[in-house]
Amino acid sequence: MLLSHVDHLAFEVLRATDPAASAFFRTLTEAGDSKWTLVPTGVIGSCLVLAGLWLVKARRAAAVARWTGSALLFVFASIALSGIIVNIIKVIIGRARPKLLDQIGFQGFDPMILDANFHSFPSGHTNTAVAFALAVSFLIPGWRAPLLALAGAIGFSRVAVNAHFMTDVIGGAALAYPTTYWLRARFAAQGWVFARSGAVGFQPQWPGRLLARLAERSLRRPLDALGAPDGRQLRRA
């Protein structure tokens, strides 16, 4: 009952959204499509790993190529695993999308159906955005705050464009956390990308820590120019 109230309130607020804002959200929501993250991370990651194994002769350069490729494949796997689980849940639950609201209301469900109109819960775009943000932030901790903020904006856009209810977005975001954290632990257990740090923590292996510092510095400069917190503050966020 409470969740239905949340969906109803969000729907009523966003129904009065300015047309200009609606156009912005339609553009932003496209960033949550998994093709924009799965394809580049999968293809580039695989190429870098193969290059590090067979093509690059310099030892350090080969190590950098292998780690970077493996890190991209970790991001790929995080999005793919979480997305598969989301798609299975969509079919099992069979929640109607908001465009069917006038016909069946907020409680429209038709479980075990392949009709995309009944695949509202959970939001796949939001799940992709959050899984991507978490996976990259495990590799570059200083990017966590802006990446999660962007993921949140993409999730909000799914409601704004009338593709999902608010609880769909919350569910999609929530599902990204256990899958991505679990996958990081599995990679570390296999000696891939991450190493254990302390009792329960993880950190990127070499050369990941060096590359993370370089990436954080690249973000810190424009943030400093805007008066935003520096990389050290972002890591603590």
Short mmCIF file of C-alpha atoms in Angstrom, two decimals:
data_model
loop_
_atom_site.label_atom_id
_atom_site.label_comp_id
_atom_site.label_asym_id
_atom_site.label_seq_id
_atom_site.Cartn_x
_atom_site.Cartn_y
_atom_site.Cartn_z
CA MET A 1 0.00 0.00 0.00
CA LEU A 2 2.84 2.40 0.89
CA LEU A 3 4.67 1.52 -2.35
CA SER A 4 1.54 2.15 -4.37
CA HIS A 5 1.25 5.57 -2.73
CA VAL A 6 4.88 6.36 -3.65
CA ASP A 7 4.21 5.40 -7.28
CA HIS A 8 1.00 7.42 -7.41
CA LEU A 9 2.62 10.53 -5.91
CA ALA A 10 5.61 10.39 -8.28
CA PHE A 11 3.31 9.84 -11.25
CA GLU A 12 1.15 12.86 -10.42
CA VAL A 13 4.17 15.13 -9.89
CA LEU A 14 5.90 14.11 -13.13
CA ARG A 15 2.74 14.26 -15.21
CA ALA A 16 2.98 18.04 -14.94
CA THR A 17 6.62 18.10 -16.10
CA ASP A 18 7.57 20.95 -18.42
CA PRO A 19 7.87 19.80 -22.08
CA ALA A 20 11.47 21.05 -22.25
CA ALA A 21 12.36 18.96 -19.21
CA SER A 22 10.63 15.96 -20.76
CA ALA A 23 12.84 16.28 -23.84
CA PHE A 24 15.92 16.39 -21.62
CA PHE A 25 14.84 13.25 -19.75
CA ARG A 26 14.17 11.41 -23.01
CA THR A 27 17.77 12.11 -24.04
CA LEU A 28 19.19 11.22 -20.63
CA THR A 29 17.26 7.97 -20.32
CA GLU A 30 18.98 6.59 -23.43
CA ALA A 31 22.25 6.48 -21.46
CA GLY A 32 20.78 3.67 -19.37
CA ASP A 33 20.51 1.32 -22.36
CA SER A 34 22.98 -1.48 -21.69
CA LYS A 35 24.29 -1.45 -25.28
CA TRP A 36 26.26 1.71 -24.47
CA THR A 37 28.17 -0.04 -21.68
CA LEU A 38 28.13 -3.76 -22.50
CA VAL A 39 29.48 -3.48 -26.04
CA PRO A 40 32.49 -1.21 -25.40
CA THR A 41 33.52 -2.86 -22.13
CA GLY A 42 33.18 -6.36 -23.59
CA VAL A 43 34.93 -5.67 -26.89
CA ILE A 44 37.70 -3.37 -25.65
CA GLY A 45 38.27 -5.46 -22.52
CA SER A 46 38.68 -8.66 -24.53
CA CYS A 47 41.04 -6.98 -27.01
CA LEU A 48 43.23 -5.57 -24.23
CA VAL A 49 43.49 -8.91 -22.44
CA LEU A 50 44.47 -10.66 -25.67
CA ALA A 51 46.96 -7.91 -26.51
CA GLY A 52 48.52 -8.19 -23.06
CA LEU A 53 48.84 -11.95 -23.43
CA TRP A 54 50.04 -12.23 -27.04
CA LEU A 55 50.95 -8.91 -28.66
CA VAL A 56 52.58 -6.52 -26.18
CA LYS A 57 56.17 -7.56 -25.52
CA ALA A 58 57.20 -5.06 -22.81
CA ARG A 59 56.45 -6.69 -19.45
CA ARG A 60 54.99 -3.65 -17.68
CA ALA A 61 52.98 -2.53 -20.69
CA ALA A 62 51.58 -6.04 -21.05
CA ALA A 63 50.61 -6.07 -17.37
CA VAL A 64 48.82 -2.74 -17.77
CA ALA A 65 46.95 -4.01 -20.83
CA ARG A 66 45.90 -7.23 -19.09
CA TRP A 67 44.72 -5.49 -15.93
CA THR A 68 42.85 -2.77 -17.81
CA GLY A 69 41.20 -5.35 -20.04
CA SER A 70 40.25 -7.51 -17.06
CA ALA A 71 38.86 -4.45 -15.26
CA LEU A 72 36.66 -3.63 -18.26
CA LEU A 73 35.46 -7.24 -18.34
CA PHE A 74 34.58 -6.92 -14.64
CA VAL A 75 32.39 -3.94 -15.52
CA PHE A 76 30.89 -5.94 -18.40
CA ALA A 77 30.18 -8.92 -16.13
CA SER A 78 28.63 -6.71 -13.44
CA ILE A 79 26.17 -5.19 -15.88
CA ALA A 80 25.44 -8.49 -17.64
CA LEU A 81 24.88 -10.56 -14.49
CA SER A 82 22.67 -7.97 -12.87
CA GLY A 83 20.77 -7.48 -16.13
CA ILE A 84 20.08 -11.19 -16.55
CA ILE A 85 18.62 -11.37 -13.04
CA VAL A 86 16.49 -8.29 -13.71
CA ASN A 87 15.10 -9.76 -16.93
CA ILE A 88 14.17 -13.00 -15.17
CA ILE A 89 12.37 -11.09 -12.41
CA LYS A 90 10.54 -8.96 -14.99
CA VAL A 91 8.99 -12.08 -16.50
CA ILE A 92 8.18 -13.68 -13.14
CA ILE A 93 6.45 -10.60 -11.73
CA GLY A 94 4.82 -9.29 -14.91
CA ARG A 95 4.05 -5.78 -13.75
CA ALA A 96 2.25 -3.53 -16.23
CA ARG A 97 4.05 -0.41 -17.40
CA PRO A 98 2.70 3.08 -16.63
CA LYS A 99 1.26 3.50 -20.13
CA LEU A 100 -1.33 0.87 -19.17
CA LEU A 101 -2.25 2.75 -16.00
CA ASP A 102 -5.61 3.98 -17.29
CA GLN A 103 -6.69 0.41 -18.13
CA ILE A 104 -5.46 -1.55 -15.13
CA GLY A 105 -4.22 0.92 -12.49
CA PHE A 106 -1.16 0.66 -10.26
CA GLN A 107 -1.74 -2.98 -9.34
CA GLY A 108 -1.73 -4.49 -12.84
CA PHE A 109 0.24 -7.77 -12.86
CA ASP A 110 0.35 -10.66 -15.32
CA PRO A 111 3.15 -13.03 -14.19
CA MET A 112 5.13 -15.30 -16.52
CA ILE A 113 4.31 -13.35 -19.67
CA LEU A 114 6.77 -12.32 -22.41
CA ASP A 115 4.91 -9.13 -23.35
CA ALA A 116 7.28 -6.18 -22.72
CA ASN A 117 4.30 -4.08 -21.65
CA PHE A 118 4.26 -6.22 -18.50
CA HIS A 119 7.98 -5.98 -17.76
CA SER A 120 7.94 -2.83 -15.68
CA PHE A 121 9.49 -4.17 -12.46
CA PRO A 122 12.38 -3.79 -11.96
CA SER A 123 13.83 -1.05 -14.18
CA GLY A 124 16.55 -2.46 -16.43
CA HIS A 125 17.97 0.94 -17.41
CA THR A 126 18.34 1.92 -13.76
CA ASN A 127 19.90 -1.42 -12.93
CA THR A 128 22.44 -0.99 -15.73
CA ALA A 129 23.30 2.55 -14.65
CA VAL A 130 23.80 1.63 -11.00
CA ALA A 131 25.74 -1.56 -11.76
CA PHE A 132 28.02 0.42 -14.08
CA ALA A 133 28.50 3.17 -11.49
CA LEU A 134 29.34 0.70 -8.72
CA ALA A 135 31.68 -1.41 -10.85
CA VAL A 136 33.65 1.59 -12.09
CA SER A 137 33.77 3.12 -8.61
CA PHE A 138 35.32 -0.11 -7.28
CA LEU A 139 38.11 0.50 -9.78
CA ILE A 140 38.26 4.30 -9.38
CA PRO A 141 36.92 5.16 -5.90
CA GLY A 142 37.13 8.90 -6.48
CA TRP A 143 34.52 8.70 -9.21
CA ARG A 144 31.85 7.08 -7.02
CA ALA A 145 29.86 10.18 -6.07
CA PRO A 146 29.45 11.63 -9.59
CA LEU A 147 28.78 8.21 -11.12
CA LEU A 148 26.07 7.35 -8.60
CA ALA A 149 24.57 10.82 -9.05
CA LEU A 150 24.39 10.20 -12.80
CA ALA A 151 22.86 6.76 -12.21
CA GLY A 152 20.25 8.34 -9.96
CA ALA A 153 19.40 10.89 -12.65
CA ILE A 154 19.00 8.11 -15.23
CA GLY A 155 16.72 6.23 -12.85
CA PHE A 156 14.61 9.35 -12.31
CA SER A 157 14.40 9.82 -16.07
CA ARG A 158 12.72 6.42 -16.41
CA VAL A 159 9.82 7.71 -14.35
CA ALA A 160 9.84 11.08 -16.12
CA VAL A 161 9.46 9.47 -19.56
CA ASN A 162 6.61 7.28 -18.26
CA ALA A 163 8.54 4.02 -18.82
CA HIS A 164 8.54 2.91 -15.16
CA PHE A 165 7.05 3.54 -11.76
CA MET A 166 9.23 4.86 -8.95
CA THR A 167 9.27 1.48 -7.20
CA ASP A 168 10.54 -0.10 -10.44
CA VAL A 169 13.48 2.28 -10.32
CA ILE A 170 14.16 1.57 -6.65
CA GLY A 171 14.03 -2.17 -7.31
CA GLY A 172 16.39 -1.95 -10.28
CA ALA A 173 18.91 0.08 -8.28
CA ALA A 174 18.69 -2.23 -5.26
CA LEU A 175 19.36 -5.35 -7.32
CA ALA A 176 22.58 -3.91 -8.73
CA TYR A 177 24.24 -3.80 -5.30
CA PRO A 178 24.37 -7.47 -4.25
CA THR A 179 25.32 -8.70 -7.73
CA THR A 180 28.16 -6.21 -8.18
CA TYR A 181 29.54 -6.67 -4.66
CA TRP A 182 29.35 -10.46 -5.02
CA LEU A 183 31.12 -10.37 -8.36
CA ARG A 184 33.93 -8.23 -6.96
CA ALA A 185 34.48 -10.84 -4.22
CA ARG A 186 34.53 -13.63 -6.81
CA PHE A 187 37.06 -11.80 -8.98
CA ALA A 188 39.28 -11.19 -5.95
CA ALA A 189 39.04 -14.86 -4.94
CA GLN A 190 40.34 -15.82 -8.39
CA GLY A 191 43.13 -13.24 -8.23
CA TRP A 192 41.56 -11.11 -10.96
CA VAL A 193 41.53 -7.29 -10.90
CA PHE A 194 41.11 -6.98 -7.10
CA ALA A 195 43.02 -8.01 -3.99
CA ARG A 196 41.79 -8.21 -0.42
CA SER A 197 42.65 -5.23 1.76
CA GLY A 198 42.13 -5.79 5.48
CA ALA A 199 39.50 -8.12 6.89
CA VAL A 200 36.63 -7.40 4.49
CA GLY A 201 37.90 -4.73 2.10
CA PHE A 202 39.13 -4.91 -1.49
CA GLN A 203 41.35 -2.74 -3.62
CA PRO A 204 42.48 -2.87 -7.26
CA GLN A 205 45.65 -4.82 -7.93
CA TRP A 206 48.69 -3.16 -9.48
CA PRO A 207 48.61 -1.32 -11.83
CA GLY A 208 45.00 -0.51 -11.02
CA ARG A 209 45.82 1.65 -8.02
CA LEU A 210 48.15 3.80 -10.11
CA LEU A 211 45.64 4.10 -12.93
CA ALA A 212 42.89 4.99 -10.42
CA ARG A 213 44.98 7.84 -9.02
CA LEU A 214 45.58 9.18 -12.53
CA ALA A 215 41.86 8.94 -13.34
CA GLU A 216 40.90 10.69 -10.11
CA ARG A 217 43.28 13.53 -10.87
CA SER A 218 41.75 13.94 -14.31
CA LEU A 219 38.33 14.43 -12.67
CA ARG A 220 39.58 16.54 -9.78
CA ARG A 221 40.70 19.45 -11.95
CA PRO A 222 37.32 20.25 -13.54
CA LEU A 223 35.59 19.66 -10.19
CA ASP A 224 37.95 22.06 -8.45
CA ALA A 225 37.19 24.62 -11.14
CA LEU A 226 33.47 24.23 -10.34
CA GLY A 227 34.08 24.41 -6.59
CA ALA A 228 33.14 20.74 -6.09
CA PRO A 229 34.75 18.49 -3.47
CA ASP A 230 38.16 17.13 -4.40
CA GLY A 231 38.96 13.48 -5.03
CA ARG A 232 39.83 12.72 -1.39
CA GLN A 233 36.42 13.96 -0.25
CA LEU A 234 34.70 11.98 -3.02
CA ARG A 235 36.41 8.79 -1.91
CA ARG A 236 35.00 9.24 1.59
CA ALA A 237 31.46 9.83 0.24
#
